[in-house]
Amino acid sequence: MPAAPPPLRPGSDAPEALLRGWRFAVLLALGFASGLPLALTGQAMQAWLSLEGIDVATIGFLSLVGLPYTFKFLWAPLIDRFDLPWLGRRRGWLVASQLALALALLAMAATPPMQALQTFALLAVGVAFLSATQDVVIDAYGADLLPAEERGMGSSLKVLGYRLAMILSGGVALIWTDPANGLVGAAGSGAAWTWPEVYRLMAAIMLGAALLSSLALPRLALPPPSRAVAAHDLRGFVAVLAAVVAGYLVTDRLFGPAATALLSPWLADSTLAPLLRQRWMDLAALLAGIAFTLPLAAWAARRARFETLLDGLGQYFAQPGAWAFLAFVVLYKLGDAFAGSLMTPFLLKSMAYGSAEVGVVNKLIGLWLTIGGALLGGAAMLRLGLWRALFLFGVLQAASNLGFWWLAVHGKGLLPGLTIPAFDWGFLHLAQATPVDGGLLMVIAFENLSGGMGTAAFVAFLMSLTSQRFSATQYALLSAFASVGRVWVGPLAGVLAESIGWPAFFLWSTVAALPALVLLGWLRPTIRALEPVRAPAGADD
């Protein structure tokens, strides 16, 4: 085992500027490693499934593979309280999760989704679980590594690395796999890359991240964990996990057949295709399973005395207005999540855009526009204040869904577009000039700008709650609840889109954004109280 690098803290022999640069470089690299797997269980995976011919309703159900991102706070205490040998607590868990991610991505690459869809989905759940675990370790490591005065810049660099990785796995990968692009694949052919080749490359990058983490990350001096509390948390996590497994088995063995028996006669006279009827029955079974599993998991946590989870939830719900805030956290991005949950299949299958065109516009240009929207939203909030920014940006988010309705109704080619010339950057090669539809460019630009602005206001809202009323533990819980829409709406979105068509689906996604705006109006006095008091003009600092 290689010797660990020296601690990079003030007081060491190295110049402070060098230590600071090393710490910042570490955060940039860790942000990249954190962002890389997200699209591989999200939009990149949807693109792969779409090209394999998997139906939209099934792709919607497969968005549930991202569930570990919404429940990572359950096992975060275990990572914080158990050391792994040789590399220490933070680096040990980080290297272990990154090595496991590389293996899981290789397994996904070797599993054809059309022939082994269930195995493919379980492997994707494993990737999401390992990715969420890596995120927990990276967040904790960054907090431990950086002095207080460096955390702002460190966080910015971590987000930059995260976005660059998403551009690679969610945007560049689509360009690589475009059949019209003529790239040289990993096997040396003159055709475009296949998706298994892309996933093998991403596995190799994660393997490199594990090597970097084991050799180059600064060593941290952490206090020994409390064994008594760790034992309680381990027992509690096992109890909750057992409840979830029991809920899955009950759903599969009881609620699934029951939903089929109850709904089959009613759906038999409908005009829906047989596969779509089955997806509606699967959705009913899923909802029944959730209604059964969540109370069972809560009961198991109480019986096993899962103290970290129970204390965090108890402290949160003891606050005045906790339920209203929780509902707003879940609802604010719901319309956005509805429209975005199946964006890749919509653009590739329904609109018949090429992979390179979608990769360039929706991923490369779109991500940079999201960053620009976040910066614009942050600047606007200085004048608008928190409540008005949340309301205005929420209205813009809802309106952006109407852009996709317009695109679904009128099709492509209605607005003049532009042509991206061929280029060869070595790692990225566009074999021929690629036309970009003007309607697609307009809709994606509006959606990403408004979404970035809404995200900026929403994160500021969560930070206001954290800094004034709730602890960091509650922030982790709230951020997990904020991702509920992104993960959970997929099954309903898939069966709706197949049943009522894309234009009506995007109208419904717009309607889904309205409850948050109504609730926001009701919460106005409370949210206004979270805004900082501004000094009158001309007052001394």
XYZ file of C-alpha atoms in Angstrom:
541
model
C 0.000 0.000 0.000
C 1.535 3.345 -0.993
C 2.358 5.858 1.665
C -0.329 8.450 2.255
C 0.388 12.012 1.195
C 1.125 14.412 4.027
C -1.661 16.389 5.651
C -2.311 19.594 3.730
C -3.175 21.881 6.586
C -1.781 25.222 7.697
C 1.379 24.709 9.658
C 3.037 22.124 7.393
C 6.419 22.757 5.781
C 5.080 23.350 2.255
C 4.273 26.924 1.173
C 0.685 27.824 1.994
C -0.074 28.852 -1.615
C 0.976 25.382 -2.802
C -1.160 23.699 -0.149
C -4.154 25.814 -1.085
C -3.710 25.016 -4.786
C -3.473 21.316 -3.998
C -6.652 21.431 -1.916
C -8.520 23.255 -4.689
C -7.279 20.780 -7.318
C -8.478 17.924 -5.119
C -11.976 19.447 -4.858
C -12.139 19.950 -8.650
C -11.191 16.307 -9.248
C -13.618 15.029 -6.628
C -16.429 17.118 -8.137
C -15.715 15.517 -11.508
C -15.819 12.018 -9.984
C -19.104 12.886 -8.251
C -20.849 14.144 -11.386
C -19.759 11.399 -13.793
C -22.138 8.557 -12.737
C -25.310 10.690 -12.492
C -26.159 10.747 -16.213
C -25.137 7.090 -16.547
C -28.231 6.146 -14.530
C -30.274 9.043 -15.912
C -30.378 10.682 -19.321
C -27.469 8.782 -20.902
C -29.094 5.517 -19.832
C -32.411 6.753 -21.271
C -30.687 7.459 -24.592
C -29.236 3.938 -24.621
C -32.636 2.399 -23.832
C -34.361 4.552 -26.459
C -31.964 3.421 -29.167
C -32.490 -0.192 -28.026
C -36.224 0.221 -28.700
C -37.446 0.120 -25.088
C -40.888 1.751 -24.803
C -41.302 5.141 -23.108
C -43.467 3.798 -20.247
C -40.783 1.267 -19.298
C -38.083 3.945 -19.479
C -40.215 6.031 -17.121
C -40.314 3.202 -14.590
C -36.558 2.814 -14.843
C -36.100 6.351 -13.500
C -36.655 4.669 -10.109
C -33.094 3.350 -10.298
C -32.141 6.786 -8.914
C -33.896 6.111 -5.592
C -30.619 5.782 -3.644
C -29.981 9.505 -4.227
C -33.135 10.322 -2.234
C -32.287 8.051 0.702
C -28.533 8.480 1.065
C -28.967 10.115 4.482
C -29.925 6.658 5.820
C -26.437 5.202 5.459
C -24.440 8.433 5.702
C -23.978 7.956 9.497
C -22.351 4.576 8.873
C -19.778 6.147 6.565
C -19.070 8.784 9.187
C -18.646 6.293 12.032
C -16.791 3.294 10.597
C -13.165 3.319 9.439
C -11.857 1.173 6.597
C -8.327 -0.269 6.957
C -5.180 1.221 5.408
C -6.529 4.420 3.876
C -8.532 5.835 6.766
C -12.181 6.775 7.039
C -12.690 9.297 4.232
C -10.170 8.060 1.670
C -10.989 4.415 2.442
C -14.695 4.797 1.721
C -13.937 6.961 -1.305
C -11.573 4.464 -2.939
C -13.900 1.557 -2.132
C -16.933 3.281 -3.674
C -15.003 4.346 -6.788
C -13.573 0.864 -7.385
C -17.038 -0.624 -6.938
C -18.461 1.966 -9.348
C -15.931 0.957 -11.999
C -16.938 -2.697 -11.627
C -20.667 -1.895 -11.689
C -20.307 0.199 -14.864
C -18.382 -2.643 -16.511
C -21.211 -5.008 -15.553
C -23.787 -2.626 -17.089
C -21.709 -2.464 -20.275
C -21.776 -6.278 -20.477
C -25.575 -6.521 -19.960
C -27.807 -6.019 -23.039
C -30.896 -4.160 -21.794
C -33.286 -5.646 -24.351
C -32.394 -9.247 -23.417
C -31.869 -8.795 -19.652
C -33.780 -5.679 -18.623
C -34.291 -6.644 -14.967
C -30.598 -7.438 -14.457
C -29.683 -4.202 -16.225
C -32.022 -2.237 -13.938
C -30.605 -3.848 -10.780
C -27.079 -2.997 -11.905
C -28.201 0.611 -12.507
C -29.605 0.719 -8.950
C -26.219 -0.502 -7.751
C -24.456 2.273 -9.682
C -26.826 4.867 -8.184
C -26.259 3.480 -4.670
C -22.484 3.575 -5.054
C -22.635 7.039 -6.631
C -24.771 8.352 -3.755
C -22.293 6.813 -1.298
C -19.411 8.511 -3.092
C -21.295 11.832 -2.869
C -21.686 11.437 0.909
C -17.944 10.796 1.314
C -16.939 13.675 -0.974
C -19.206 16.134 0.855
C -17.766 15.087 4.217
C -14.180 15.080 2.938
C -14.504 18.592 1.493
C -15.913 19.916 4.766
C -13.036 18.330 6.702
C -10.305 19.343 4.259
C -10.953 23.036 3.693
C -10.437 25.828 6.203
C -13.508 28.024 6.620
C -12.127 30.829 4.443
C -11.575 28.440 1.487
C -14.965 26.733 1.463
C -16.632 29.183 -0.916
C -14.029 28.766 -3.632
C -13.720 25.043 -2.930
C -17.461 24.540 -3.345
C -17.430 26.482 -6.611
C -14.623 24.317 -7.988
C -16.407 21.154 -6.912
C -19.565 22.284 -8.730
C -17.472 23.132 -11.812
C -15.956 19.647 -11.819
C -19.434 18.162 -11.345
C -20.824 20.071 -14.335
C -17.860 19.176 -16.550
C -18.386 15.489 -15.769
C -22.084 15.762 -16.626
C -21.129 17.357 -19.944
C -18.880 14.365 -20.651
C -21.215 11.538 -19.593
C -24.486 13.232 -20.573
C -23.514 15.325 -23.609
C -20.280 14.258 -25.249
C -21.338 10.606 -24.938
C -24.412 11.311 -27.082
C -22.196 12.805 -29.782
C -19.888 9.783 -29.617
C -22.835 7.401 -30.143
C -24.497 9.250 -33.022
C -24.576 6.786 -35.982
C -24.108 9.678 -38.431
C -20.977 10.921 -36.732
C -18.492 8.347 -37.988
C -16.300 8.260 -34.897
C -13.679 5.609 -34.369
C -15.065 3.315 -31.676
C -13.166 1.661 -28.869
C -12.932 -1.519 -30.894
C -11.204 0.326 -33.713
C -14.119 0.327 -36.148
C -15.053 3.310 -38.219
C -18.599 3.422 -36.846
C -19.889 5.500 -33.972
C -19.219 4.327 -30.450
C -21.655 1.862 -28.963
C -23.148 2.509 -25.543
C -21.285 -0.465 -23.981
C -18.035 1.122 -25.213
C -19.017 4.422 -23.582
C -19.786 2.723 -20.261
C -16.477 0.852 -20.366
C -14.684 4.159 -20.877
C -16.551 5.676 -17.914
C -15.556 2.653 -15.834
C -11.915 3.275 -16.758
C -12.258 6.916 -15.676
C -13.697 5.825 -12.310
C -10.779 3.417 -11.922
C -8.420 6.343 -12.519
C -10.343 8.365 -9.913
C -9.849 5.566 -7.386
C -6.111 5.533 -8.115
C -5.958 9.312 -7.711
C -7.907 9.137 -4.439
C -5.552 6.528 -2.995
C -2.328 8.342 -3.972
C -2.955 12.083 -4.147
C -5.629 12.986 -1.604
C -4.379 14.698 1.560
C -4.570 12.632 4.734
C -7.041 13.879 7.337
C -6.700 13.609 11.095
C -10.195 12.721 12.330
C -11.327 11.893 15.871
C -12.241 8.254 16.472
C -15.952 7.565 15.988
C -18.287 6.725 18.851
C -18.683 2.956 18.823
C -21.917 2.992 20.842
C -23.673 5.409 18.488
C -22.246 3.573 15.475
C -23.683 0.280 16.722
C -27.139 1.862 17.105
C -26.971 3.342 13.611
C -25.815 0.069 12.064
C -28.638 -1.839 13.715
C -31.127 0.843 12.660
C -29.934 0.863 9.052
C -30.147 -2.938 8.811
C -33.689 -2.808 10.226
C -34.784 -0.157 7.717
C -33.107 -2.061 4.860
C -34.918 -5.245 5.921
C -38.218 -3.334 5.916
C -37.531 -2.054 2.397
C -36.715 -5.578 1.169
C -39.907 -6.864 2.802
C -41.873 -4.059 1.133
C -40.373 -4.958 -2.248
C -41.287 -8.636 -1.822
C -44.843 -7.828 -0.697
C -45.261 -5.488 -3.659
C -43.944 -8.092 -6.088
C -45.820 -11.088 -4.668
C -49.054 -9.490 -3.397
C -49.749 -5.991 -4.726
C -48.661 -6.788 -8.285
C -51.061 -9.732 -8.760
C -53.796 -7.858 -6.857
C -53.489 -4.812 -9.138
C -53.660 -7.087 -12.182
C -56.765 -8.855 -10.880
C -58.547 -5.604 -9.980
C -57.651 -3.470 -12.985
C -57.578 -6.015 -15.822
C -61.385 -6.130 -16.281
C -61.622 -2.347 -16.169
C -58.769 -1.817 -18.683
C -59.863 -4.631 -20.991
C -62.366 -2.397 -22.780
C -59.916 0.495 -23.194
C -58.088 1.346 -26.402
C -54.691 1.136 -24.685
C -52.104 -1.286 -26.024
C -51.637 -4.437 -23.884
C -48.150 -3.366 -22.789
C -49.445 0.039 -21.685
C -52.294 -1.573 -19.733
C -49.692 -3.604 -17.890
C -47.722 -0.442 -17.089
C -50.829 1.155 -15.512
C -51.259 -1.948 -13.363
C -47.561 -1.822 -12.448
C -48.005 1.819 -11.426
C -50.945 0.957 -9.166
C -48.887 -1.816 -7.544
C -45.975 0.569 -7.060
C -48.154 3.164 -5.296
C -49.612 0.477 -3.022
C -46.121 -0.777 -2.268
C -44.919 2.709 -1.316
C -47.950 3.183 0.968
C -47.045 -0.104 2.685
C -43.252 0.203 2.802
C -42.806 3.735 4.186
C -44.784 3.132 7.434
C -43.099 -0.256 7.812
C -39.643 1.355 7.498
C -40.599 4.049 10.031
C -41.779 1.385 12.478
C -38.536 -0.583 11.978
C -36.427 2.545 12.600
C -38.247 3.217 15.892
C -37.991 -0.391 17.057
C -34.271 -0.548 16.255
C -33.626 2.910 17.774
C -32.062 4.381 14.644
C -31.094 7.459 16.645
C -29.460 9.602 13.963
C -32.441 9.275 11.631
C -35.099 9.634 14.321
C -33.427 12.610 16.004
C -32.939 14.424 12.705
C -36.538 13.911 11.619
C -37.861 14.695 15.089
C -35.985 17.986 15.294
C -37.182 18.984 11.842
C -40.877 18.223 12.392
C -40.817 19.975 15.758
C -40.394 23.273 13.906
C -43.486 25.438 13.201
C -44.605 25.067 9.589
C -42.360 22.031 8.989
C -44.977 20.162 6.942
C -45.726 23.176 4.757
C -42.017 23.750 4.086
C -41.586 20.060 3.280
C -44.481 20.146 0.820
C -43.003 23.215 -0.866
C -39.557 21.569 -1.103
C -41.107 18.578 -2.885
C -43.435 20.606 -5.142
C -41.272 23.527 -6.284
C -39.329 21.532 -8.880
C -42.114 19.029 -9.598
C -43.230 20.533 -12.917
C -39.614 20.771 -14.038
C -39.025 17.150 -13.013
C -42.175 16.016 -14.844
C -41.109 17.571 -18.134
C -37.450 16.608 -17.799
C -37.949 13.001 -16.671
C -38.415 11.761 -20.250
C -36.731 14.541 -22.211
C -34.173 12.299 -23.906
C -36.708 9.718 -25.238
C -38.975 12.578 -26.362
C -36.238 14.260 -28.376
C -34.709 11.068 -29.783
C -37.786 8.911 -30.446
C -40.754 11.248 -30.866
C -39.029 14.261 -32.442
C -36.422 12.110 -34.261
C -33.515 14.455 -33.541
C -30.067 12.923 -33.997
C -27.963 11.943 -30.988
C -25.289 14.502 -31.862
C -27.888 17.283 -32.170
C -29.425 16.396 -28.795
C -25.994 16.046 -27.225
C -24.842 19.450 -28.441
C -28.031 21.381 -27.663
C -29.643 19.662 -24.683
C -26.453 18.651 -22.905
C -23.498 20.839 -23.886
C -25.247 24.150 -24.590
C -28.016 23.360 -22.109
C -25.705 22.770 -19.160
C -23.810 25.996 -19.757
C -27.117 27.845 -20.028
C -28.162 26.311 -16.704
C -24.991 27.663 -15.121
C -25.676 31.049 -16.736
C -29.240 30.963 -15.463
C -28.040 30.232 -11.942
C -25.632 33.186 -12.073
C -28.347 35.434 -13.514
C -30.803 34.266 -10.877
C -28.330 34.923 -8.083
C -27.730 38.454 -9.353
C -31.472 39.125 -9.730
C -32.140 37.940 -6.190
C -30.070 40.809 -4.831
C -32.848 43.136 -6.009
C -35.889 40.877 -5.863
C -35.460 39.231 -2.485
C -36.099 35.554 -1.748
C -39.898 35.309 -1.980
C -40.310 37.349 -5.162
C -37.418 35.449 -6.796
C -38.987 32.093 -5.905
C -42.336 33.198 -7.341
C -41.021 34.829 -10.533
C -38.583 32.034 -11.337
C -41.281 29.450 -10.515
C -43.588 31.073 -13.078
C -40.787 30.995 -15.662
C -40.108 27.317 -14.905
C -43.769 26.491 -15.497
C -43.851 28.528 -18.714
C -40.795 26.702 -20.045
C -42.817 23.454 -20.126
C -45.168 25.107 -22.609
C -42.175 25.416 -24.935
C -41.992 21.627 -25.163
C -45.750 21.506 -25.760
C -45.197 23.907 -28.668
C -42.389 21.728 -29.999
C -44.517 18.559 -29.737
C -47.425 20.229 -31.577
C -45.539 22.010 -34.359
C -42.581 19.671 -34.864
C -39.134 20.613 -36.038
C -38.105 22.847 -38.902
C -40.481 25.698 -38.106
C -37.787 28.159 -36.985
C -34.440 28.821 -38.679
C -31.572 27.143 -36.910
C -27.819 27.029 -37.215
C -25.182 24.594 -38.377
C -22.293 23.440 -36.211
C -19.266 22.844 -38.446
C -17.329 19.611 -38.349
C -14.394 19.546 -35.928
C -11.877 17.147 -34.433
C -10.593 17.862 -30.896
C -9.138 14.411 -30.431
C -11.451 13.266 -27.632
C -14.467 14.784 -29.429
C -14.997 14.485 -33.154
C -17.915 15.777 -35.221
C -17.459 14.039 -38.561
C -19.806 16.281 -40.531
C -21.546 19.611 -40.149
C -24.555 19.140 -37.862
C -27.686 21.278 -38.303
C -29.382 22.401 -35.102
C -33.114 23.015 -35.227
C -34.102 26.561 -34.270
C -37.169 25.439 -32.322
C -35.141 22.965 -30.284
C -32.499 25.584 -29.548
C -35.097 28.150 -28.440
C -37.001 25.738 -26.183
C -33.882 24.260 -24.584
C -32.400 27.717 -23.998
C -35.556 28.953 -22.241
C -35.898 25.764 -20.196
C -32.297 25.724 -18.987
C -32.114 29.450 -18.224
C -35.358 29.399 -16.239
C -34.412 26.136 -14.551
C -31.031 27.539 -13.517
C -32.671 30.654 -12.106
C -35.212 28.564 -10.202
C -32.463 26.363 -8.815
C -30.514 29.388 -7.586
C -33.548 30.694 -5.678
C -34.415 27.235 -4.377
C -30.915 26.562 -3.034
C -30.928 29.995 -1.401
C -34.236 29.054 0.247
C -32.776 25.813 1.623
C -29.691 27.654 2.850
C -31.923 30.214 4.593
C -33.714 27.441 6.425
C -30.456 25.802 7.373
C -28.704 28.924 8.612
C -31.598 30.323 10.619
C -33.787 27.477 11.808
C -32.441 24.022 11.050
C -29.155 22.155 11.413
C -26.975 20.679 8.676
C -28.661 17.316 9.259
C -32.021 18.782 8.322
C -30.434 20.380 5.245
C -29.345 16.925 4.105
C -32.882 15.655 4.627
C -34.430 18.619 2.811
C -32.071 18.252 -0.139
C -33.016 14.566 -0.310
C -36.709 15.480 -0.328
C -35.977 18.021 -3.073
C -34.813 15.193 -5.337
C -38.002 13.178 -4.791
C -39.691 14.684 -7.850
C -36.730 14.014 -10.137
C -36.785 10.306 -9.262
C -40.375 9.432 -8.395
C -42.332 11.075 -11.226
C -40.749 8.865 -13.895
C -43.220 5.937 -13.759
C -46.282 8.210 -13.856
C -44.700 10.378 -16.572
C -43.987 7.346 -18.731
C -47.480 5.886 -18.672
C -49.067 9.351 -19.082
C -46.928 10.213 -22.107
C -47.782 6.889 -23.764
C -51.486 7.176 -22.885
C -52.330 10.796 -23.714
C -49.547 11.801 -26.115
C -46.693 14.266 -25.752
C -48.610 17.558 -26.250
C -51.133 16.761 -23.499
C -48.329 15.409 -21.313
C -46.441 18.708 -21.393
C -49.649 20.583 -20.564
C -50.060 18.341 -17.520
C -46.430 18.999 -16.537
C -47.248 22.716 -16.578
C -50.260 22.119 -14.326
C -47.995 20.130 -11.956
C -45.961 23.311 -11.369
C -48.955 25.342 -10.163
C -49.517 23.882 -6.633
C -46.058 25.086 -5.570
C -46.923 28.642 -6.654
C -50.211 28.526 -4.710
C -48.406 27.219 -1.624
C -45.744 29.881 -2.104
C -48.415 32.563 -1.887
C -49.670 31.090 1.383
C -46.110 30.911 2.793
C -45.245 34.479 1.797
C -45.063 35.972 5.339
C -42.933 33.088 6.615
C -40.500 33.171 3.694
C -40.262 36.964 3.824
C -39.177 36.551 7.453
C -36.207 34.467 6.245
C -34.910 37.307 4.081
C -32.041 39.362 5.527
C -32.990 42.779 6.833
C -31.593 45.389 4.473
C -29.970 48.467 5.909
C -31.570 51.743 4.817
C -29.821 53.663 2.075
C -26.897 55.656 3.378
C -26.633 53.744 6.647
C -23.237 52.848 7.989
C -22.066 49.245 7.702
